[in-house]
mmCIF file of C-alpha atoms in Angstrom:
data_model
loop_
_atom_site.group_PDB
_atom_site.id
_atom_site.type_symbol
_atom_site.label_atom_id
_atom_site.label_comp_id
_atom_site.label_asym_id
_atom_site.label_seq_id
_atom_site.Cartn_x
_atom_site.Cartn_y
_atom_site.Cartn_z
ATOM 1 C CA MET A 1 10.715 7.620 26.574
ATOM 2 C CA ARG A 2 7.089 8.183 25.480
ATOM 3 C CA ASN A 3 4.708 5.279 25.136
ATOM 4 C CA VAL A 4 3.606 4.420 21.354
ATOM 5 C CA LEU A 5 0.168 3.513 19.273
ATOM 6 C CA VAL A 6 1.423 0.815 16.961
ATOM 7 C CA VAL A 7 -0.514 -0.299 14.438
ATOM 8 C CA LEU A 8 -0.134 -3.136 12.303
ATOM 9 C CA SER A 9 -1.383 -4.108 9.446
ATOM 10 C CA GLY A 10 -1.557 -4.928 6.035
ATOM 11 C CA PRO A 11 -3.347 -7.884 3.240
ATOM 12 C CA SER A 12 -5.478 -10.789 4.704
ATOM 13 C CA GLY A 13 -2.876 -13.831 4.938
ATOM 14 C CA VAL A 14 0.268 -11.478 5.242
ATOM 15 C CA GLY A 15 0.869 -13.129 8.580
ATOM 16 C CA LYS A 16 -0.487 -10.537 10.858
ATOM 17 C CA GLY A 17 -1.798 -12.151 13.748
ATOM 18 C CA THR A 18 1.631 -14.425 13.805
ATOM 19 C CA VAL A 19 3.821 -11.343 14.104
ATOM 20 C CA ALA A 20 2.011 -9.297 16.428
ATOM 21 C CA LYS A 21 1.405 -12.693 19.243
ATOM 22 C CA ARG A 22 4.904 -12.840 18.705
ATOM 23 C CA LEU A 23 5.776 -9.034 19.235
ATOM 24 C CA VAL A 24 4.108 -9.200 22.674
ATOM 25 C CA GLU A 25 5.257 -12.478 23.661
ATOM 26 C CA LYS A 26 9.091 -11.239 23.421
ATOM 27 C CA ASN A 27 7.771 -7.822 24.863
ATOM 28 C CA LYS A 28 5.904 -7.894 28.157
ATOM 29 C CA ASP A 29 5.208 -4.231 28.136
ATOM 30 C CA LEU A 30 3.698 -4.778 24.791
ATOM 31 C CA ALA A 31 -0.458 -4.550 25.259
ATOM 32 C CA LEU A 32 -2.450 -6.143 22.552
ATOM 33 C CA SER A 33 -5.293 -4.655 21.748
ATOM 34 C CA ILE A 34 -8.423 -6.444 21.356
ATOM 35 C CA SER A 35 -10.827 -5.485 18.572
ATOM 36 C CA TYR A 36 -14.740 -5.966 18.245
ATOM 37 C CA THR A 37 -15.914 -8.506 15.389
ATOM 38 C CA THR A 38 -19.418 -9.370 14.063
ATOM 39 C CA ARG A 39 -17.722 -11.935 12.735
ATOM 40 C CA ALA A 40 -17.997 -15.875 14.114
ATOM 41 C CA PRO A 41 -15.691 -17.350 15.648
ATOM 42 C CA ARG A 42 -12.106 -18.834 14.065
ATOM 43 C CA LYS A 43 -11.413 -22.662 14.998
ATOM 44 C CA GLY A 44 -9.311 -21.830 18.286
ATOM 45 C CA GLU A 45 -10.633 -18.548 18.963
ATOM 46 C CA GLU A 46 -11.875 -17.410 22.331
ATOM 47 C CA ASP A 47 -13.499 -14.283 22.923
ATOM 48 C CA GLY A 48 -12.055 -11.673 25.540
ATOM 49 C CA LYS A 49 -7.999 -13.079 24.344
ATOM 50 C CA ASP A 50 -8.461 -12.839 20.279
ATOM 51 C CA TYR A 51 -11.581 -11.022 19.870
ATOM 52 C CA PHE A 52 -14.823 -9.461 21.690
ATOM 53 C CA PHE A 53 -16.926 -11.511 19.315
ATOM 54 C CA THR A 54 -20.577 -9.502 19.366
ATOM 55 C CA THR A 55 -23.737 -9.092 17.470
ATOM 56 C CA ARG A 56 -24.139 -5.956 14.919
ATOM 57 C CA GLU A 57 -26.886 -4.436 17.218
ATOM 58 C CA ASP A 58 -24.572 -4.560 20.815
ATOM 59 C CA PHE A 59 -21.651 -3.053 17.813
ATOM 60 C CA ASP A 60 -24.003 -0.174 16.697
ATOM 61 C CA ASN A 61 -24.614 0.451 20.051
ATOM 62 C CA LYS A 62 -20.835 1.153 20.387
ATOM 63 C CA ILE A 63 -20.485 2.932 17.346
ATOM 64 C CA SER A 64 -23.565 5.271 18.968
ATOM 65 C CA GLN A 65 -21.462 5.585 22.466
ATOM 66 C CA ASN A 66 -18.436 6.845 20.469
ATOM 67 C CA GLY A 67 -16.683 3.761 22.181
ATOM 68 C CA PHE A 68 -14.255 2.880 19.069
ATOM 69 C CA LEU A 69 -10.903 4.454 18.072
ATOM 70 C CA GLU A 70 -11.398 3.382 14.522
ATOM 71 C CA TYR A 71 -14.516 0.510 12.885
ATOM 72 C CA SER A 72 -14.895 -0.657 9.311
ATOM 73 C CA ASN A 73 -16.508 -3.441 7.097
ATOM 74 C CA HIS A 74 -14.713 -6.025 6.145
ATOM 75 C CA PHE A 75 -15.425 -9.139 4.265
ATOM 76 C CA ASP A 76 -19.511 -8.493 5.418
ATOM 77 C CA ASN A 77 -18.407 -8.175 9.119
ATOM 78 C CA PHE A 78 -17.364 -5.266 11.415
ATOM 79 C CA TYR A 79 -14.439 -4.346 13.265
ATOM 80 C CA GLY A 80 -13.841 -1.905 16.024
ATOM 81 C CA THR A 81 -11.331 -1.193 18.348
ATOM 82 C CA PRO A 82 -12.122 -0.301 21.701
ATOM 83 C CA LYS A 83 -11.439 3.063 22.021
ATOM 84 C CA GLN A 84 -11.076 2.870 26.598
ATOM 85 C CA PHE A 85 -8.581 -0.284 26.129
ATOM 86 C CA VAL A 86 -5.999 2.177 23.920
ATOM 87 C CA LYS A 87 -6.727 4.763 26.311
ATOM 88 C CA ASP A 88 -5.506 2.893 29.879
ATOM 89 C CA LYS A 89 -3.056 0.576 28.257
ATOM 90 C CA LEU A 90 -1.077 3.325 26.810
ATOM 91 C CA GLU A 91 -0.629 5.181 30.140
ATOM 92 C CA TYR A 92 1.070 2.396 31.371
ATOM 93 C CA GLY A 93 3.229 0.745 28.431
ATOM 94 C CA ASP A 94 2.853 0.074 24.177
ATOM 95 C CA VAL A 95 0.213 -0.920 22.440
ATOM 96 C CA LEU A 96 -0.229 -2.895 18.947
ATOM 97 C CA LEU A 97 -3.058 -2.932 16.884
ATOM 98 C CA GLU A 98 -4.041 -5.230 14.489
ATOM 99 C CA ILE A 99 -5.820 -3.822 11.913
ATOM 100 C CA ASP A 100 -7.040 -2.934 7.910
ATOM 101 C CA VAL A 101 -5.306 -0.491 6.132
ATOM 102 C CA ASN A 102 -8.318 1.836 6.592
ATOM 103 C CA GLY A 103 -8.508 1.192 10.410
ATOM 104 C CA GLY A 104 -5.146 2.509 10.529
ATOM 105 C CA LEU A 105 -5.354 5.358 8.548
ATOM 106 C CA GLN A 106 -8.473 5.859 11.194
ATOM 107 C CA VAL A 107 -6.013 5.578 13.852
ATOM 108 C CA LYS A 108 -3.533 8.433 12.581
ATOM 109 C CA ASN A 109 -6.549 10.608 12.011
ATOM 110 C CA ASN A 110 -7.472 10.352 15.605
ATOM 111 C CA PHE A 111 -3.675 9.997 17.174
ATOM 112 C CA PRO A 112 -1.134 11.409 15.014
ATOM 113 C CA ASP A 113 1.660 10.077 17.320
ATOM 114 C CA ALA A 114 0.546 6.582 16.090
ATOM 115 C CA VAL A 115 2.996 4.333 14.319
ATOM 116 C CA LEU A 116 1.637 2.887 11.550
ATOM 117 C CA ILE A 117 3.881 -0.007 9.772
ATOM 118 C CA MET A 118 2.145 -2.100 6.605
ATOM 119 C CA LEU A 119 3.315 -5.496 7.204
ATOM 120 C CA LEU A 120 4.053 -7.215 3.755
ATOM 121 C CA PRO A 121 4.581 -10.891 1.677
ATOM 122 C CA PRO A 122 7.860 -11.166 -0.191
ATOM 123 C CA ASN A 123 5.413 -11.900 -3.106
ATOM 124 C CA LYS A 124 1.422 -12.543 -4.037
ATOM 125 C CA GLU A 125 2.142 -16.108 -4.882
ATOM 126 C CA GLU A 126 3.435 -16.506 -1.570
ATOM 127 C CA LEU A 127 0.218 -14.271 0.070
ATOM 128 C CA VAL A 128 -2.130 -17.049 -1.898
ATOM 129 C CA ARG A 129 0.071 -20.276 -0.390
ATOM 130 C CA ARG A 130 -1.085 -19.156 3.555
ATOM 131 C CA LEU A 131 -4.417 -17.859 2.508
ATOM 132 C CA VAL A 132 -5.556 -21.518 0.991
ATOM 133 C CA GLU A 133 -3.136 -23.092 4.065
ATOM 134 C CA ARG A 134 -4.646 -21.626 6.957
ATOM 135 C CA ASN A 135 -7.928 -23.710 5.306
ATOM 136 C CA THR A 136 -10.286 -21.116 6.792
ATOM 137 C CA GLU A 137 -11.852 -19.135 4.159
ATOM 138 C CA THR A 138 -13.951 -20.365 1.025
ATOM 139 C CA GLU A 139 -12.457 -20.207 -2.135
ATOM 140 C CA ASP A 140 -14.904 -17.379 -2.829
ATOM 141 C CA LYS A 141 -13.440 -14.984 -0.194
ATOM 142 C CA ILE A 142 -9.938 -16.138 -0.746
ATOM 143 C CA LYS A 143 -10.163 -14.716 -4.186
ATOM 144 C CA ALA A 144 -12.175 -11.139 -3.017
ATOM 145 C CA ARG A 145 -9.465 -10.949 -0.265
ATOM 146 C CA LEU A 146 -6.932 -10.797 -2.938
ATOM 147 C CA LEU A 147 -9.026 -8.556 -5.205
ATOM 148 C CA ARG A 148 -8.040 -6.188 -2.254
ATOM 149 C CA LEU A 149 -4.875 -7.120 -2.432
ATOM 150 C CA ASP A 150 -3.827 -4.011 -5.179
ATOM 151 C CA TYR A 151 -6.177 -1.725 -2.510
ATOM 152 C CA GLU A 152 -3.905 -2.506 0.364
ATOM 153 C CA MET A 153 -0.824 -2.402 -1.238
ATOM 154 C CA GLU A 154 -1.545 1.054 -2.639
ATOM 155 C CA MET A 155 -2.054 2.427 0.945
ATOM 156 C CA GLU A 156 1.234 1.516 1.976
ATOM 157 C CA ARG A 157 2.757 4.795 0.936
ATOM 158 C CA LEU A 158 0.302 6.403 3.117
ATOM 159 C CA TYR A 159 1.689 4.386 6.430
ATOM 160 C CA ASP A 160 5.296 5.378 7.875
ATOM 161 C CA TYR A 161 7.378 1.946 7.643
ATOM 162 C CA SER A 162 6.958 -1.267 5.611
ATOM 163 C CA VAL A 163 8.289 -4.561 7.078
ATOM 164 C CA VAL A 164 8.410 -8.125 4.572
ATOM 165 C CA ASN A 165 7.444 -10.805 6.562
ATOM 166 C CA ASP A 166 9.559 -13.542 4.104
ATOM 167 C CA ASP A 167 10.653 -14.899 8.011
ATOM 168 C CA LEU A 168 9.471 -14.787 11.024
ATOM 169 C CA GLU A 169 11.871 -13.639 13.573
ATOM 170 C CA THR A 170 13.279 -11.054 10.756
ATOM 171 C CA ALA A 171 10.090 -9.272 10.613
ATOM 172 C CA VAL A 172 9.301 -9.583 14.648
ATOM 173 C CA THR A 173 13.005 -7.559 15.496
ATOM 174 C CA GLU A 174 12.758 -5.088 12.537
ATOM 175 C CA ILE A 175 9.182 -3.763 14.050
ATOM 176 C CA GLU A 176 11.142 -3.987 17.630
ATOM 177 C CA SER A 177 13.622 -1.900 15.918
ATOM 178 C CA ILE A 178 10.964 0.661 14.717
ATOM 179 C CA ILE A 179 9.358 1.010 17.874
ATOM 180 C CA GLU A 180 12.447 1.229 19.999
ATOM 181 C CA LYS A 181 13.649 4.289 17.767
ATOM 182 C CA GLU A 182 9.672 5.807 17.832
ATOM 183 C CA LYS A 183 9.829 5.749 21.755
ATOM 184 C CA ASN A 184 13.265 7.827 21.593
ATOM 185 C CA ARG A 185 11.689 10.169 19.618
#
C-alpha cells in the first residue's frame, strides 16, 4: 500500500471544511494540511490549527523561497500549501489538502499521483442556502462566490472523482472508499 496525497476541492459553501474535518476525525492516519492565508481569521478559527494566518509580505517571501506546493489568489486573499509539511506527512501516512480547483490542478502538475476529488452540492439552491446560513460573508462576497460556481463546476472534468455532499456521512464514506482504492493501486 502506498501513502496518498488527496486533494478535496469544490465551490464555496459546499462543505469542504466539514467533510475534511470529519475525514480526519475518523481516520487517524490521515493528516490535514494546514494552508497559509493572507485573509483575516473567521470567528473561531485559530492560527496554526485552521490556517497559518500571515501577512502579504511574508507570503511573498515564501513564494520567492519556493515554499509552496501550490498557491493562489482567491477573492482578494492568498492561500498556499506549504511544500515541506506535505512531504514530511506523506512519509508517515496519507495527506488531505482542502484547496480550490486551481490549486488542485497545480498540485496534480507537481505530484501526478495526487488524487483529485471534487465535492459538489446537491444543487445550486442548497449551495446558496449554505453560503447565506454560515453568515461569514457579505452579500457582495456571496454573489462573487456564486459567479465563480460555473467555472469551478466546469473544472470537475479535470478531477479524478466527484462526490455529491448531500449527506455528510455518505460523502465521507464515499471519499474513504476512494482513498482505500487509491492506496491499493
